[in-house]
Amino acid sequence: APGIAEALLATAMGLVAAIPAVVIYNVFARSIAGYRQILADASAGVERLVSRDLDFRTVAPATPLAAE
C-alpha cells in the first residue's frame, strides 16, 4: 500500500499549508471589514453634512431688495 501512504502524506502536507493560510486570510478579512465599517461611517457623516448644507441653501429665504 505505498500508494495510500503517499496519498496520506500529500494530504497531510496540503493541510499543513492550507490551515495557516485560512487563518491568516480570516484575520485579514476581519481587519479589512473593520476599516470598511469606519470608512462607511465617515462617508455617511460627510453625506449628512453635505445634505444639510444643501438643505440650508435651498430653504434659506432670499434677502429682500431695498426699495428704490
PDB file of C-alpha atoms in Angstrom:
ATOM      1  CA  ALA A   1       0.000   0.000   0.000  1.00  0.00           C
ATOM      2  CA  PRO A   2       2.714   2.533  -0.886  1.00  0.00           C
ATOM      3  CA  GLY A   3       0.184   4.489  -2.962  1.00  0.00           C
ATOM      4  CA  ILE A   4      -2.094   5.033   0.022  1.00  0.00           C
ATOM      5  CA  ALA A   5       0.812   6.156   2.196  1.00  0.00           C
ATOM      6  CA  GLU A   6       1.883   8.631  -0.464  1.00  0.00           C
ATOM      7  CA  ALA A   7      -1.663   9.982  -0.761  1.00  0.00           C
ATOM      8  CA  LEU A   8      -1.971  10.378   3.012  1.00  0.00           C
ATOM      9  CA  LEU A   9       1.371  12.173   3.165  1.00  0.00           C
ATOM     10  CA  ALA A  10       0.340  14.526   0.356  1.00  0.00           C
ATOM     11  CA  THR A  11      -2.958  15.214   2.137  1.00  0.00           C
ATOM     12  CA  ALA A  12      -1.181  15.958   5.408  1.00  0.00           C
ATOM     13  CA  MET A  13       1.236  18.336   3.681  1.00  0.00           C
ATOM     14  CA  GLY A  14      -1.664  20.068   1.965  1.00  0.00           C
ATOM     15  CA  LEU A  15      -3.440  20.550   5.282  1.00  0.00           C
ATOM     16  CA  VAL A  16      -0.256  21.900   6.875  1.00  0.00           C
ATOM     17  CA  ALA A  17      -0.149  24.546   4.145  1.00  0.00           C
ATOM     18  CA  ALA A  18      -3.893  25.248   3.939  1.00  0.00           C
ATOM     19  CA  ILE A  19      -4.831  25.659   7.607  1.00  0.00           C
ATOM     20  CA  PRO A  20      -2.455  28.562   8.363  1.00  0.00           C
ATOM     21  CA  ALA A  21      -3.419  30.183   5.064  1.00  0.00           C
ATOM     22  CA  VAL A  22      -7.111  30.103   6.005  1.00  0.00           C
ATOM     23  CA  VAL A  23      -6.380  31.502   9.468  1.00  0.00           C
ATOM     24  CA  ILE A  24      -4.298  34.357   8.031  1.00  0.00           C
ATOM     25  CA  TYR A  25      -6.982  35.057   5.416  1.00  0.00           C
ATOM     26  CA  ASN A  26      -9.656  35.302   8.126  1.00  0.00           C
ATOM     27  CA  VAL A  27      -7.520  37.691  10.194  1.00  0.00           C
ATOM     28  CA  PHE A  28      -7.006  39.985   7.202  1.00  0.00           C
ATOM     29  CA  ALA A  29     -10.667  39.748   6.166  1.00  0.00           C
ATOM     30  CA  ARG A  30     -11.793  40.761   9.656  1.00  0.00           C
ATOM     31  CA  SER A  31      -9.317  43.648   9.710  1.00  0.00           C
ATOM     32  CA  ILE A  32     -10.496  44.887   6.325  1.00  0.00           C
ATOM     33  CA  ALA A  33     -14.128  44.612   7.437  1.00  0.00           C
ATOM     34  CA  GLY A  34     -13.321  46.887  10.388  1.00  0.00           C
ATOM     35  CA  TYR A  35     -11.719  49.503   8.138  1.00  0.00           C
ATOM     36  CA  ARG A  36     -14.649  49.193   5.750  1.00  0.00           C
ATOM     37  CA  GLN A  37     -17.078  49.995   8.576  1.00  0.00           C
ATOM     38  CA  ILE A  38     -15.014  53.006   9.676  1.00  0.00           C
ATOM     39  CA  LEU A  39     -14.981  54.294   6.092  1.00  0.00           C
ATOM     40  CA  ALA A  40     -18.736  53.743   5.740  1.00  0.00           C
ATOM     41  CA  ASP A  41     -19.379  55.711   8.948  1.00  0.00           C
ATOM     42  CA  ALA A  42     -17.145  58.562   7.774  1.00  0.00           C
ATOM     43  CA  SER A  43     -18.784  58.705   4.357  1.00  0.00           C
ATOM     44  CA  ALA A  44     -22.253  58.730   5.948  1.00  0.00           C
ATOM     45  CA  GLY A  45     -21.170  61.676   8.104  1.00  0.00           C
ATOM     46  CA  VAL A  46     -19.882  63.586   5.083  1.00  0.00           C
ATOM     47  CA  GLU A  47     -23.070  62.823   3.172  1.00  0.00           C
ATOM     48  CA  ARG A  48     -25.163  64.069   6.093  1.00  0.00           C
ATOM     49  CA  LEU A  49     -23.181  67.321   6.308  1.00  0.00           C
ATOM     50  CA  VAL A  50     -23.393  67.964   2.568  1.00  0.00           C
ATOM     51  CA  SER A  51     -27.113  67.209   2.553  1.00  0.00           C
ATOM     52  CA  ARG A  52     -27.710  69.572   5.462  1.00  0.00           C
ATOM     53  CA  ASP A  53     -25.685  72.287   3.729  1.00  0.00           C
ATOM     54  CA  LEU A  54     -27.695  71.862   0.535  1.00  0.00           C
ATOM     55  CA  ASP A  55     -30.954  71.986   2.513  1.00  0.00           C
ATOM     56  CA  PHE A  56     -29.913  75.263   4.158  1.00  0.00           C
ATOM     57  CA  ARG A  57     -29.110  76.761   0.763  1.00  0.00           C
ATOM     58  CA  THR A  58     -32.472  75.880  -0.765  1.00  0.00           C
ATOM     59  CA  VAL A  59     -34.585  76.741   2.302  1.00  0.00           C
ATOM     60  CA  ALA A  60     -32.872  79.996   3.274  1.00  0.00           C
ATOM     61  CA  PRO A  61     -35.013  82.967   2.214  1.00  0.00           C
ATOM     62  CA  ALA A  62     -33.595  85.407  -0.247  1.00  0.00           C
ATOM     63  CA  THR A  63     -32.661  88.794   1.128  1.00  0.00           C
ATOM     64  CA  PRO A  64     -35.298  91.427   0.273  1.00  0.00           C
ATOM     65  CA  LEU A  65     -34.297  94.077  -2.197  1.00  0.00           C
ATOM     66  CA  ALA A  66     -34.115  97.618  -0.877  1.00  0.00           C
ATOM     67  CA  ALA A  67     -36.957  99.881  -2.001  1.00  0.00           C
ATOM     68  CA  GLU A  68     -35.812 102.368  -4.542  1.00  0.00           C
TER      69      GLU A  68
END
